[in-house]
């Protein structure tokens, strides 16, 4: 009370008014919009879409392999539009113990591409993890298809829709119960370690993996390497 009387007496003498600031946060301060999150770098696990046009009289397989090797990126082929000549396809293997070792057959003539799917990975990728499968329609309307086993020469321009990636993780399936529990623990440890830093894109490993996957990474500075 004495302090209040002294303050009122002082203000009455000086003729000034004292304005007391309200306590707490101002109204509406909690509803302010947050600044947008801007990503300045791509993650190593990001897929990038590509529309690739291959010139006439060129080998599609060789063109994709050269692109993957020079860019040091894997290619995931989604679809293709165009025509090809004299396609070599692999027939089913007679032995279940050695898949992919069946005889080959060459289809002569001009065929339209109905579907082209598969992947191309730069070396030193393990054998048998990549390849292309194609479905074609002939001049009489017959539909044929199979695994590409040789050159795939274009007859006119061919446009391929594909996605590129920089990392590939090879997992051994099925995963037993102990490995599944360890995988969840590894994922949780990785998540808590990564989300706490300011730039989560410094991480080079895949966030979802089992206890001992074969992880192949490559960059423009060096070839594909197993880590």
One Martini backbone bead per residue (centre of mass of N, CA, C, O) as a GRO file, in nm:
protein
  227
    1UNK     BB    1   0.057   0.063  -0.020
    2UNK     BB    2   0.298   0.254  -0.004
    3UNK     BB    3   0.387   0.223  -0.294
    4UNK     BB    4   0.118   0.324  -0.423
    5UNK     BB    5   0.124   0.610  -0.295
    6UNK     BB    6   0.395   0.699  -0.415
    7UNK     BB    7   0.312   0.662  -0.714
    8UNK     BB    8   0.066   0.860  -0.706
    9UNK     BB    9   0.224   1.107  -0.611
   10UNK     BB   10   0.426   1.117  -0.847
   11UNK     BB   11   0.214   1.141  -1.078
   12UNK     BB   12   0.075   1.403  -0.972
   13UNK     BB   13   0.328   1.585  -1.001
   14UNK     BB   14   0.408   1.513  -1.309
   15UNK     BB   15   0.147   1.423  -1.494
   16UNK     BB   16   0.173   1.115  -1.528
   17UNK     BB   17   0.109   0.799  -1.683
   18UNK     BB   18   0.072   0.466  -1.582
   19UNK     BB   19   0.145   0.169  -1.775
   20UNK     BB   20   0.043  -0.152  -1.750
   21UNK     BB   21   0.154  -0.457  -1.829
   22UNK     BB   22   0.046  -0.741  -1.926
   23UNK     BB   23   0.030  -1.061  -1.848
   24UNK     BB   24   0.159  -1.269  -2.061
   25UNK     BB   25   0.036  -1.360  -2.348
   26UNK     BB   26  -0.078  -1.260  -2.621
   27UNK     BB   27  -0.332  -1.258  -2.816
   28UNK     BB   28  -0.277  -1.505  -3.065
   29UNK     BB   29   0.027  -1.625  -3.043
   30UNK     BB   30  -0.039  -1.943  -3.098
   31UNK     BB   31  -0.159  -1.878  -3.416
   32UNK     BB   32   0.091  -1.858  -3.567
   33UNK     BB   33   0.248  -1.903  -3.846
   34UNK     BB   34   0.460  -2.125  -3.977
   35UNK     BB   35   0.732  -2.176  -4.127
   36UNK     BB   36   0.849  -2.310  -4.396
   37UNK     BB   37   0.979  -2.607  -4.531
   38UNK     BB   38   1.306  -2.617  -4.675
   39UNK     BB   39   1.450  -2.813  -4.930
   40UNK     BB   40   1.795  -2.814  -5.057
   41UNK     BB   41   1.816  -3.134  -5.059
   42UNK     BB   42   1.860  -3.449  -5.162
   43UNK     BB   43   1.801  -3.760  -5.113
   44UNK     BB   44   1.946  -4.073  -5.154
   45UNK     BB   45   1.626  -4.201  -5.168
   46UNK     BB   46   1.539  -4.054  -5.417
   47UNK     BB   47   1.307  -4.028  -5.671
   48UNK     BB   48   1.359  -3.973  -6.026
   49UNK     BB   49   1.208  -3.854  -6.299
   50UNK     BB   50   1.201  -3.990  -6.644
   51UNK     BB   51   1.228  -3.895  -6.996
   52UNK     BB   52   1.334  -4.121  -7.245
   53UNK     BB   53   1.496  -4.076  -7.558
   54UNK     BB   54   1.540  -4.306  -7.821
   55UNK     BB   55   1.694  -4.359  -8.092
   56UNK     BB   56   1.724  -4.484  -8.381
   57UNK     BB   57   1.913  -4.767  -8.398
   58UNK     BB   58   1.910  -4.853  -8.087
   59UNK     BB   59   2.011  -4.981  -7.781
   60UNK     BB   60   1.838  -5.001  -7.496
   61UNK     BB   61   2.025  -5.154  -7.302
   62UNK     BB   62   2.284  -4.989  -7.356
   63UNK     BB   63   2.169  -4.708  -7.288
   64UNK     BB   64   2.093  -4.770  -6.991
   65UNK     BB   65   2.372  -4.870  -6.896
   66UNK     BB   66   2.528  -4.610  -6.959
   67UNK     BB   67   2.362  -4.421  -6.782
   68UNK     BB   68   2.410  -4.569  -6.510
   69UNK     BB   69   2.723  -4.552  -6.515
   70UNK     BB   70   2.762  -4.239  -6.547
   71UNK     BB   71   2.552  -4.157  -6.305
   72UNK     BB   72   2.541  -4.358  -6.071
   73UNK     BB   73   2.249  -4.509  -6.130
   74UNK     BB   74   1.952  -4.639  -6.090
   75UNK     BB   75   1.698  -4.810  -6.293
   76UNK     BB   76   1.338  -4.772  -6.323
   77UNK     BB   77   1.130  -4.929  -6.534
   78UNK     BB   78   0.789  -4.860  -6.640
   79UNK     BB   79   0.784  -4.763  -6.953
   80UNK     BB   80   0.695  -4.790  -7.315
   81UNK     BB   81   0.723  -4.623  -7.647
   82UNK     BB   82   0.725  -4.819  -7.949
   83UNK     BB   83   0.974  -4.968  -8.167
   84UNK     BB   84   1.104  -5.296  -8.261
   85UNK     BB   85   1.377  -5.523  -8.353
   86UNK     BB   86   1.472  -5.823  -8.319
   87UNK     BB   87   1.393  -6.009  -8.064
   88UNK     BB   88   1.547  -6.136  -7.761
   89UNK     BB   89   1.437  -6.422  -7.582
   90UNK     BB   90   1.376  -6.592  -7.283
   91UNK     BB   91   1.324  -6.898  -7.187
   92UNK     BB   92   1.224  -7.128  -6.995
   93UNK     BB   93   1.353  -7.318  -6.757
   94UNK     BB   94   1.387  -7.664  -6.712
   95UNK     BB   95   1.522  -7.576  -6.438
   96UNK     BB   96   1.476  -7.485  -6.102
   97UNK     BB   97   1.788  -7.452  -6.015
   98UNK     BB   98   1.825  -7.259  -6.301
   99UNK     BB   99   1.737  -6.967  -6.334
  100UNK     BB  100   1.788  -6.796  -6.643
  101UNK     BB  101   1.896  -7.064  -6.843
  102UNK     BB  102   1.745  -7.054  -7.090
  103UNK     BB  103   1.655  -7.040  -7.391
  104UNK     BB  104   1.671  -6.865  -7.699
  105UNK     BB  105   1.474  -6.625  -7.897
  106UNK     BB  106   1.412  -6.490  -8.224
  107UNK     BB  107   1.228  -6.206  -8.332
  108UNK     BB  108   1.123  -6.124  -8.639
  109UNK     BB  109   1.080  -5.787  -8.687
  110UNK     BB  110   0.812  -5.566  -8.614
  111UNK     BB  111   0.746  -5.415  -8.290
  112UNK     BB  112   0.526  -5.327  -8.038
  113UNK     BB  113   0.519  -5.171  -7.737
  114UNK     BB  114   0.348  -5.251  -7.436
  115UNK     BB  115   0.589  -5.347  -7.233
  116UNK     BB  116   0.844  -5.209  -6.993
  117UNK     BB  117   1.027  -5.375  -6.739
  118UNK     BB  118   1.260  -5.288  -6.473
  119UNK     BB  119   1.623  -5.302  -6.416
  120UNK     BB  120   1.923  -5.087  -6.375
  121UNK     BB  121   2.254  -5.161  -6.253
  122UNK     BB  122   2.543  -5.073  -6.157
  123UNK     BB  123   2.843  -5.152  -6.100
  124UNK     BB  124   2.869  -5.416  -5.852
  125UNK     BB  125   2.622  -5.590  -5.902
  126UNK     BB  126   2.448  -5.847  -5.856
  127UNK     BB  127   2.352  -6.120  -6.000
  128UNK     BB  128   1.999  -6.120  -6.087
  129UNK     BB  129   1.869  -5.822  -5.989
  130UNK     BB  130   1.849  -5.755  -6.297
  131UNK     BB  131   1.614  -5.649  -6.559
  132UNK     BB  132   1.412  -5.720  -6.856
  133UNK     BB  133   1.066  -5.688  -6.956
  134UNK     BB  134   0.862  -5.783  -7.247
  135UNK     BB  135   0.586  -5.659  -7.451
  136UNK     BB  136   0.438  -5.760  -7.768
  137UNK     BB  137   0.321  -5.656  -8.098
  138UNK     BB  138   0.233  -5.765  -8.396
  139UNK     BB  139   0.113  -5.732  -8.720
  140UNK     BB  140  -0.121  -5.968  -8.641
  141UNK     BB  141  -0.170  -5.932  -8.309
  142UNK     BB  142   0.046  -6.070  -8.164
  143UNK     BB  143   0.145  -6.179  -7.835
  144UNK     BB  144   0.461  -6.118  -7.676
  145UNK     BB  145   0.701  -6.245  -7.423
  146UNK     BB  146   0.981  -6.155  -7.196
  147UNK     BB  147   1.306  -6.184  -7.144
  148UNK     BB  148   1.576  -6.000  -7.200
  149UNK     BB  149   1.868  -6.147  -7.406
  150UNK     BB  150   1.943  -5.878  -7.574
  151UNK     BB  151   1.921  -5.681  -7.807
  152UNK     BB  152   1.719  -5.359  -7.836
  153UNK     BB  153   1.610  -5.244  -8.123
  154UNK     BB  154   1.517  -4.961  -8.271
  155UNK     BB  155   1.209  -4.843  -8.461
  156UNK     BB  156   1.250  -4.566  -8.376
  157UNK     BB  157   1.133  -4.379  -8.143
  158UNK     BB  158   1.183  -4.414  -7.781
  159UNK     BB  159   0.983  -4.388  -7.483
  160UNK     BB  160   1.093  -4.365  -7.141
  161UNK     BB  161   0.976  -4.443  -6.822
  162UNK     BB  162   1.161  -4.338  -6.529
  163UNK     BB  163   1.359  -4.418  -6.231
  164UNK     BB  164   1.594  -4.289  -6.005
  165UNK     BB  165   1.865  -4.420  -5.794
  166UNK     BB  166   2.126  -4.442  -5.522
  167UNK     BB  167   1.991  -4.681  -5.360
  168UNK     BB  168   2.037  -5.034  -5.250
  169UNK     BB  169   1.851  -5.290  -5.079
  170UNK     BB  170   1.932  -5.621  -4.974
  171UNK     BB  171   1.705  -5.869  -4.884
  172UNK     BB  172   1.640  -6.147  -4.675
  173UNK     BB  173   1.394  -6.387  -4.741
  174UNK     BB  174   1.263  -6.455  -4.473
  175UNK     BB  175   1.190  -6.311  -4.160
  176UNK     BB  176   1.243  -6.369  -3.856
  177UNK     BB  177   1.160  -6.289  -3.540
  178UNK     BB  178   1.438  -6.183  -3.439
  179UNK     BB  179   1.493  -5.993  -3.684
  180UNK     BB  180   1.240  -5.819  -3.651
  181UNK     BB  181   1.307  -5.703  -3.372
  182UNK     BB  182   1.584  -5.584  -3.456
  183UNK     BB  183   1.470  -5.397  -3.677
  184UNK     BB  184   1.298  -5.217  -3.494
  185UNK     BB  185   1.532  -5.119  -3.316
  186UNK     BB  186   1.698  -4.995  -3.545
  187UNK     BB  187   1.484  -4.795  -3.639
  188UNK     BB  188   1.452  -4.638  -3.372
  189UNK     BB  189   1.745  -4.545  -3.344
  190UNK     BB  190   1.757  -4.394  -3.611
  191UNK     BB  191   1.524  -4.197  -3.567
  192UNK     BB  192   1.633  -4.058  -3.304
  193UNK     BB  193   1.902  -3.965  -3.442
  194UNK     BB  194   1.792  -3.800  -3.695
  195UNK     BB  195   1.551  -3.600  -3.600
  196UNK     BB  196   1.748  -3.416  -3.412
  197UNK     BB  197   1.863  -3.294  -3.652
  198UNK     BB  198   1.866  -3.041  -3.888
  199UNK     BB  199   1.983  -3.253  -4.117
  200UNK     BB  200   1.849  -3.548  -4.240
  201UNK     BB  201   2.029  -3.570  -4.522
  202UNK     BB  202   2.303  -3.694  -4.400
  203UNK     BB  203   2.189  -3.960  -4.431
  204UNK     BB  204   2.282  -4.284  -4.603
  205UNK     BB  205   2.089  -4.471  -4.480
  206UNK     BB  206   1.842  -4.673  -4.449
  207UNK     BB  207   1.568  -4.680  -4.232
  208UNK     BB  208   1.478  -4.954  -4.364
  209UNK     BB  209   1.606  -5.247  -4.202
  210UNK     BB  210   1.778  -5.500  -4.121
  211UNK     BB  211   2.037  -5.627  -3.951
  212UNK     BB  212   2.190  -5.763  -4.240
  213UNK     BB  213   2.219  -5.597  -4.500
  214UNK     BB  214   2.272  -5.538  -4.846
  215UNK     BB  215   2.438  -5.237  -4.914
  216UNK     BB  216   2.414  -5.031  -5.206
  217UNK     BB  217   2.631  -4.767  -5.297
  218UNK     BB  218   2.629  -4.462  -5.498
  219UNK     BB  219   2.823  -4.216  -5.684
  220UNK     BB  220   2.992  -3.977  -5.869
  221UNK     BB  221   3.278  -4.056  -5.718
  222UNK     BB  222   3.182  -4.367  -5.738
  223UNK     BB  223   3.121  -4.681  -5.715
  224UNK     BB  224   2.967  -4.946  -5.635
  225UNK     BB  225   2.916  -5.028  -5.284
  226UNK     BB  226   2.968  -5.229  -5.007
  227UNK     BB  227   2.831  -5.172  -4.653
   0.00000   0.00000   0.00000
